[in-house]
Coordinates of C-alpha atoms and ligand atoms in Angstrom, one line a residue:
M98 CA 22.2 10.5 23.4
S99 CA 18.9 8.4 22.5
K100 CA 19.6 4.9 20.8
Q101 CA 18.7 4.5 17.6
R102 CA 15.5 2.9 16.4
I103 CA 15.3 1.5 13.2
Y104 CA 11.7 0.1 12.2
L105 CA 12.2 -2.3 9.5
D106 CA 9.2 -4.9 10.3
N107 CA 6.4 -2.5 8.4
A108 CA 4.7 -6.5 7.8
A109 CA 3.9 -7.2 11.4
S110 CA 2.3 -3.6 12.4
T111 CA 2.8 0.1 11.0
A112 CA 3.0 3.2 13.0
V113 CA -0.5 5.3 13.4
D114 CA -0.4 8.1 10.9
R115 CA -0.4 11.1 12.5
D116 CA -3.7 11.8 10.7
V117 CA -5.5 9.1 11.7
L118 CA -4.8 9.6 15.2
E119 CA -6.2 13.2 14.8
A120 CA -9.2 11.6 13.3
M121 CA -9.8 9.1 16.5
I122 CA -9.3 11.1 19.0
P123 CA -12.9 13.3 19.5
Y124 CA -14.5 9.4 19.5
F125 CA -12.6 8.6 23.1
T126 CA -13.4 12.2 24.7
E127 CA -16.1 13.6 22.8
E128 CA -18.5 11.5 20.5
Y129 CA -18.3 8.4 22.5
A130 CA -22.0 7.6 22.7
N131 CA -22.5 3.8 21.7
P132 CA -23.4 4.2 18.1
S133 CA -26.7 1.6 18.3
G134 CA -28.4 4.3 20.7
S135 CA -31.5 6.2 19.1
S136 CA -29.8 9.7 20.5
S137 CA -28.7 12.5 17.9
F138 CA -25.5 11.8 20.5
S139 CA -25.6 8.2 19.0
A140 CA -26.5 9.6 15.8
N141 CA -22.9 11.2 15.5
A142 CA -21.2 8.1 16.2
R143 CA -23.2 6.4 14.0
S144 CA -22.7 8.8 11.5
A145 CA -18.3 8.5 12.2
V146 CA -18.8 4.7 11.9
E147 CA -20.4 4.7 8.1
T148 CA -18.3 6.8 6.8
A149 CA -15.1 4.9 7.7
R150 CA -17.2 1.8 6.5
D151 CA -17.3 4.0 2.8
Q152 CA -13.6 4.6 3.0
A153 CA -12.8 1.3 3.8
A154 CA -15.3 0.4 1.1
Q155 CA -13.5 2.6 -1.4
L156 CA -10.3 1.2 -0.8
I157 CA -11.0 -2.2 -2.0
G158 CA -13.9 -1.3 -4.8
A159 CA -17.0 -2.6 -2.8
S160 CA -20.0 -1.1 -1.2
A161 CA -20.2 0.2 1.0
G162 CA -23.1 -2.5 3.0
E163 CA -20.2 -4.9 2.5
I164 CA -18.6 -4.3 5.0
I165 CA -18.3 -6.3 7.8
F166 CA -15.9 -4.5 11.3
T167 CA -14.3 -6.4 12.9
S168 CA -11.2 -6.9 15.6
G169 CA -8.3 -7.4 12.7
G170 CA -6.9 -9.9 10.3
T171 CA -7.5 -13.3 12.6
E172 CA -11.2 -12.7 13.3
S173 CA -11.8 -11.3 9.7
D174 CA -10.3 -15.1 8.6
N175 CA -11.7 -17.2 11.1
A176 CA -15.2 -15.6 10.4
A177 CA -14.5 -16.6 6.6
V178 CA -13.8 -19.8 7.2
F179 CA -15.9 -20.7 9.8
G180 CA -18.5 -18.4 8.9
V181 CA -18.7 -20.8 5.2
A182 CA -18.1 -24.2 7.1
R183 CA -20.9 -23.3 9.4
M184 CA -23.0 -23.1 6.4
N185 CA -21.6 -26.1 5.3
G186 CA -23.3 -28.3 8.3
Y187 CA -19.9 -27.7 10.6
G188 CA -21.3 -27.1 14.7
S189 CA -24.7 -25.8 14.5
G190 CA -24.5 -24.6 11.1
P191 CA -27.8 -24.9 8.9
D192 CA -26.0 -28.8 7.8
K193 CA -27.9 -29.2 3.7
I194 CA -25.3 -28.2 1.5
R195 CA -22.7 -30.7 2.9
R196 CA -19.4 -29.5 0.7
R197 CA -16.8 -30.9 2.9
R198 CA -13.5 -29.4 1.1
I199 CA -11.8 -26.5 2.1
I200 CA -8.2 -25.7 -0.5
I201 CA -6.1 -23.1 0.1
S202 CA -2.7 -22.2 -0.3
A203 CA 0.4 -23.8 1.9
T204 CA 1.4 -20.0 2.4
E205 CA -1.6 -19.1 4.1
H206 CA -0.9 -17.3 7.4
P207 CA -1.6 -18.8 11.1
A208 CA -5.1 -16.6 10.2
V209 CA -6.5 -19.1 8.2
L210 CA -4.6 -22.2 8.3
N211 CA -5.4 -23.7 12.1
P212 CA -9.3 -22.3 11.9
C213 CA -8.9 -24.7 8.7
R214 CA -6.6 -27.7 10.7
E215 CA -9.7 -27.2 13.4
L216 CA -12.1 -27.8 10.7
E217 CA -9.6 -30.8 9.6
K218 CA -10.6 -32.4 13.2
Q219 CA -14.3 -32.0 11.9
G220 CA -14.2 -34.1 8.9
F221 CA -13.6 -31.2 6.1
E222 CA -10.8 -32.6 4.3
V223 CA -8.6 -29.8 3.6
L224 CA -5.8 -29.4 0.4
Y225 CA -2.9 -27.1 0.7
A226 CA -2.0 -25.7 -3.0
P227 CA 1.8 -25.7 -3.1
C228 CA 4.0 -22.4 -4.5
D229 CA 6.9 -22.5 -6.6
E230 CA 10.4 -21.1 -5.1
Y231 CA 8.7 -17.0 -4.5
G232 CA 5.4 -17.9 -2.7
F233 CA 3.3 -17.7 -6.1
T234 CA 0.4 -20.8 -5.1
D235 CA 0.0 -23.3 -8.4
T236 CA -3.5 -22.3 -9.5
D237 CA -3.6 -25.6 -11.0
H238 CA -3.7 -27.0 -7.9
I239 CA -6.9 -25.1 -7.6
K240 CA -8.0 -26.0 -11.3
R241 CA -7.4 -30.2 -10.4
N242 CA -9.2 -30.0 -7.1
C243 CA -12.2 -27.7 -7.0
D244 CA -15.4 -29.9 -7.3
A245 CA -18.5 -29.9 -6.8
G246 CA -17.7 -30.8 -2.8
T247 CA -15.9 -27.9 -2.9
A248 CA -17.4 -25.8 0.6
L249 CA -14.4 -22.2 0.1
V250 CA -11.0 -21.9 -1.7
S251 CA -9.5 -19.2 0.3
I252 CA -6.0 -17.7 -1.2
M253 CA -4.0 -14.6 0.2
S254 CA -3.5 -11.7 -2.1
A255 CA -0.3 -11.4 -0.7
N256 CA 2.1 -13.6 1.4
N257 CA 3.4 -11.7 4.3
E258 CA 6.8 -13.1 4.5
L259 CA 7.9 -13.1 1.0
G260 CA 5.4 -10.4 -0.4
S261 CA 4.2 -12.3 -3.5
L262 CA 0.9 -11.2 -5.1
Q263 CA -1.5 -13.9 -5.6
D264 CA -3.3 -14.4 -8.9
T265 CA -6.4 -14.0 -6.4
G266 CA -8.9 -13.8 -10.0
T267 CA -8.2 -17.1 -11.0
A268 CA -8.4 -18.6 -8.2
A269 CA -11.4 -17.1 -7.5
A270 CA -13.0 -17.9 -11.0
L271 CA -11.6 -21.5 -10.5
A272 CA -13.8 -21.4 -7.3
H273 CA -16.7 -20.1 -8.8
S274 CA -16.3 -22.5 -11.4
A275 CA -17.5 -25.5 -9.3
G276 CA -19.8 -23.3 -6.9
A277 CA -17.3 -22.9 -3.6
V278 CA -17.2 -19.8 -2.6
F279 CA -13.7 -18.0 -3.1
H280 CA -11.9 -15.9 0.0
T281 CA -8.9 -13.9 0.4
D282 CA -6.7 -12.5 3.4
A283 CA -5.9 -9.0 2.1
V284 CA -4.1 -8.0 5.3
Q285 CA -0.6 -7.6 3.7
A286 CA -2.0 -6.6 0.6
A287 CA -5.2 -3.8 1.3
G288 CA -3.8 -0.6 1.5
H289 CA -1.0 -1.5 -0.4
I290 CA -1.7 -2.1 -3.7
P291 CA -4.6 -1.5 -5.7
I292 CA -7.7 -4.5 -4.9
D293 CA -10.8 -4.4 -6.6
V294 CA -13.1 -7.6 -5.7
R295 CA -16.2 -6.6 -8.3
K296 CA -12.7 -7.5 -11.0
D297 CA -11.5 -10.0 -9.1
D298 CA -15.1 -11.5 -8.0
V299 CA -14.3 -11.8 -4.4
D300 CA -16.9 -13.8 -2.4
L301 CA -15.0 -12.4 0.9
L302 CA -11.7 -10.9 1.6
S303 CA -10.1 -10.1 4.9
I304 CA -8.1 -6.4 5.8
S305 CA -6.4 -5.5 8.8
S306 CA -5.8 -1.9 10.4
H307 CA -2.6 -2.0 11.8
K308 CA -1.0 -3.1 8.3
L309 CA -1.8 -0.3 6.6
H310 CA -0.9 3.2 9.7
G311 CA -4.1 2.3 11.5
P312 CA -4.6 1.4 15.0
K313 CA -4.6 -1.7 16.1
G314 CA -7.4 -4.2 17.1
V315 CA -10.0 -3.2 14.0
G316 CA -10.4 -4.7 10.9
A317 CA -13.1 -5.6 8.6
L318 CA -14.4 -8.1 6.3
F319 CA -15.8 -8.0 2.7
V320 CA -18.6 -9.9 2.7
R321 CA -19.9 -9.8 -1.4
N322 CA -23.7 -8.5 -1.3
G323 CA -25.9 -11.6 -1.4
L324 CA -23.2 -14.2 0.1
K325 CA -24.7 -16.3 2.7
L326 CA -22.5 -16.3 6.1
Y327 CA -22.8 -17.7 9.1
P328 CA -22.2 -15.6 12.1
N329 CA -18.9 -15.8 14.6
V330 CA -20.4 -13.7 17.1
F331 CA -24.2 -13.7 18.4
G332 CA -25.5 -11.2 21.0
G333 CA -27.3 -7.8 20.2
G334 CA -26.9 -8.0 16.2
Q335 CA -24.4 -5.9 15.2
E336 CA -23.1 -5.3 11.7
K337 CA -25.7 -7.0 10.1
G338 CA -26.2 -9.6 12.7
L339 CA -23.2 -11.2 11.4
R340 CA -20.6 -9.8 14.2
S341 CA -22.4 -8.4 17.2
G342 CA -20.8 -6.3 20.0
T343 CA -20.2 -2.9 20.5
L344 CA -18.8 -0.8 17.4
N345 CA -14.5 0.7 18.1
V346 CA -15.7 3.9 16.9
P347 CA -12.3 5.4 17.4
G348 CA -10.3 2.7 16.4
I349 CA -13.3 2.4 13.5
V350 CA -12.3 6.2 12.5
G351 CA -9.1 6.0 12.6
F352 CA -8.9 2.5 10.5
G353 CA -11.2 4.3 7.4
K354 CA -9.4 7.5 7.8
A355 CA -6.2 5.3 7.4
C356 CA -7.7 3.7 4.1
E357 CA -8.9 6.9 2.7
I358 CA -5.5 8.2 3.2
A359 CA -3.7 4.8 1.7
R360 CA -5.9 4.8 -1.5
I361 CA -4.9 8.6 -2.1
S362 CA -1.1 8.2 -1.4
M363 CA -0.7 4.4 -2.5
D364 CA 1.2 4.6 -6.5
R365 CA 3.8 8.0 -4.9
T366 CA 4.0 5.5 -1.6
N367 CA 5.0 2.6 -3.9
A368 CA 6.9 4.3 -6.5
Y369 CA 8.9 5.3 -3.1
L370 CA 9.4 1.8 -1.6
L371 CA 10.1 0.4 -4.8
E372 CA 13.7 2.8 -5.1
L373 CA 14.0 2.0 -1.1
R374 CA 13.4 -1.5 -1.7
N375 CA 16.2 -1.6 -4.2
I376 CA 18.1 0.8 -3.3
F377 CA 18.6 -1.9 -0.3
I378 CA 19.3 -4.9 -2.5
K379 CA 22.1 -3.1 -3.5
L380 CA 24.1 -2.2 -0.9
L381 CA 23.3 -5.6 0.2
T382 CA 24.1 -7.5 -2.4
E383 CA 27.5 -5.8 -2.9
N384 CA 28.6 -5.7 0.3
I385 CA 27.5 -9.2 1.7
P386 CA 28.8 -12.3 0.0
G387 CA 26.8 -15.5 0.3
V388 CA 23.2 -13.2 0.7
H389 CA 20.5 -14.9 -1.2
I390 CA 17.1 -12.6 -2.1
N391 CA 14.5 -15.0 -1.4
S392 CA 12.0 -12.9 -2.6
C393 CA 10.7 -12.1 -6.1
M394 CA 12.5 -9.4 -7.4
E395 CA 10.5 -8.6 -10.8
P396 CA 8.2 -5.6 -9.8
G397 CA 4.1 -6.0 -10.1
K398 CA 4.6 -9.0 -8.5
V399 CA 5.2 -9.0 -5.3
L400 CA 4.4 -6.2 -2.3
P401 CA 7.7 -3.1 -2.8
S402 CA 7.6 -3.9 1.1
I403 CA 8.3 -6.6 1.9
L404 CA 11.9 -8.6 1.2
S405 CA 13.0 -11.8 2.9
V406 CA 17.3 -12.5 2.7
S407 CA 19.2 -15.1 3.8
F408 CA 22.6 -15.4 4.6
D409 CA 25.3 -17.9 4.0
A410 CA 26.5 -19.8 7.2
I411 CA 24.4 -17.9 9.6
E412 CA 21.4 -18.2 11.8
G413 CA 18.3 -15.5 11.1
T414 CA 17.6 -15.0 14.2
S415 CA 20.6 -14.4 15.5
L416 CA 20.8 -11.5 12.7
Q417 CA 17.9 -10.2 14.6
I418 CA 19.4 -10.3 17.9
E419 CA 22.4 -8.6 16.5
L420 CA 20.8 -6.1 15.1
D421 CA 18.0 -5.7 18.1
M422 CA 20.4 -4.8 20.1
K423 CA 21.8 -2.2 17.4
G424 CA 18.3 -0.8 17.7
I425 CA 17.3 -1.8 14.2
T426 CA 14.2 -3.8 14.4
C427 CA 12.9 -6.9 11.4
S428 CA 11.7 -10.4 12.0
T429 CA 12.8 -14.3 11.4
G430 CA 9.9 -15.1 9.0
S431 CA 5.8 -14.5 10.6
A432 CA 6.2 -12.5 13.9
C433 CA 3.6 -14.5 15.4
A434 CA 4.4 -16.4 18.2
S435 CA 2.6 -19.2 16.9
S436 CA 5.9 -20.2 15.0
G437 CA 7.5 -21.4 18.0
G438 CA 10.7 -21.5 16.8
K439 CA 9.7 -23.5 14.1
P440 CA 11.4 -23.0 10.5
S441 CA 9.0 -20.9 8.2
H442 CA 6.0 -23.3 6.6
V443 CA 6.4 -20.5 3.5
L444 CA 10.0 -21.1 3.0
T445 CA 9.5 -24.2 3.5
A446 CA 6.8 -24.7 1.1
A447 CA 8.9 -22.3 -1.7
G448 CA 11.7 -25.5 -1.4
L449 CA 14.2 -23.3 0.4
S450 CA 16.8 -25.7 1.2
D451 CA 17.3 -25.7 5.8
E452 CA 20.5 -23.8 5.8
R453 CA 19.2 -21.2 3.7
I454 CA 15.7 -21.2 5.5
R455 CA 17.9 -20.5 8.4
G456 CA 19.7 -17.7 7.9
S457 CA 16.7 -15.8 6.0
V458 CA 15.5 -12.5 7.6
R459 CA 12.5 -10.0 6.9
F460 CA 13.3 -6.9 6.8
S461 CA 10.2 -5.1 5.7
F462 CA 9.3 -0.9 5.3
S463 CA 6.8 1.8 5.6
K464 CA 6.3 5.2 3.6
Y465 CA 8.5 6.4 6.6
T466 CA 11.4 4.3 6.3
T467 CA 14.1 6.7 5.2
R468 CA 17.2 5.6 1.9
E469 CA 19.7 6.9 5.5
E470 CA 17.9 3.9 7.4
L471 CA 18.5 1.5 4.9
E472 CA 22.4 2.5 4.6
I473 CA 22.7 2.6 8.4
T474 CA 21.2 -0.8 8.0
A475 CA 22.9 -2.6 4.8
R476 CA 26.4 -1.4 7.4
T477 CA 25.4 -2.7 10.4
V478 CA 24.2 -6.0 8.9
S479 CA 27.5 -6.3 6.7
E480 CA 29.7 -6.1 10.4
C481 CA 26.9 -8.3 12.0
V482 CA 27.1 -10.8 9.5
K483 CA 30.8 -10.8 9.1
R484 CA 31.4 -11.4 12.7
L485 CA 28.4 -14.2 13.4
R486 CA 30.5 -16.3 10.6
E487 CA 33.8 -15.3 12.3
I488 CA 32.0 -16.8 15.8
L489 CA 30.9 -19.9 14.2
G490 CA 33.7 -19.7 11.3
Ligands
PLP10 N1 -3.7 -12.5 7.5 C1 -2.2 -11.9 7.6 C2 -1.2 -12.5 5.9 C3 -1.0 -11.6 8.5 O1 0.3 -10.6 7.6 C4 -1.8 -11.3 9.1 C5 -1.2 -10.7 10.8 O2 0.5 -10.8 10.6 C6 -2.8 -12.0 10.1 C7 -4.0 -11.9 8.9 C8 -3.4 -11.3 11.0 O3 -4.1 -10.2 11.6 P1 -4.5 -9.1 12.7 O4 -2.7 -8.9 13.2 O5 -5.0 -7.9 12.2 O6 -5.0 -10.6 13.7

């Protein structure tokens, strides 16, 4: 009998949708020409890339010309942060404007945090906007600190540990009132909640394909028409000169298809995920003493796919390992290697006690998660928590 596998780590990565895979296959073995070439063979690949550009644009209310394909969320975030910094005199940038302040939320992913730390070493001042207990960024901090010396405000659309949805519209308006550029890391949000870059007046937005049932190693940076950004990668001038390099055609085709599927099925998927999440919370809280739900419970304020939970008197890492041995995958905080065993900076920023942070685990669901899987997981969590508490006793 094969070992059960219940995958509840969809905020780390998702399964590629079968229809996405089907759409990609011809671009490995049949339509493999370089899309930048001048032959009709190349034109086929180029046309597929442009269809994907349109599909990605439609997901966020942009126009196709504003989509720059990248290798994923990390590259998009780096391109946004360094691109704006370079326009303000960092490195080999034009060195005219010299805005030196960057404001980000304290709960950003390392893909935004670490480029900003790098810029701190180069003389930029980085301010970290605090958040409340659920990870909602304090926009008053942005209001108080965003001034004529601010180059960039970057506030993530949805947090990867708590699922909290940020008020990007307000943050963008505050950035723009001081003449700063507004970027949002929408890696967890894109394909999961409706995004409208026009309504929120976003300048730059990062997306990653593998978080929305597309392949890994591909993503996009939305760059608002007219915004000047310094390139991140130099070479043959692809992607309007902002990101040179031969395009990953199969990956881009898959990403585009995943965007289209996510857009069409979003409402249905979210209603399903919300139901699943509520069932799971009920099963956990009714059967296990000393459980705390760290994510906000208010529908519409969080991604229904992410749930952070803490268990009194146990280590989240021990629970995660026990569950893994029983074929259930979840995570403690973010799955990024950079956390290096340190307590989650997100839960720390949210002001959770050390014990609650230590006992935290993140479960994240997808359209493929079933009610039965959650029932098995809740039962297994209950047994494991009981056992771990006895051992630590
Ligand atoms: N930003 C957020 C909020 C994320 O959750 C992640 C991945 O977990 C990234 C950026 C990095 O994206 P990628 O894995 O596509 O580089």
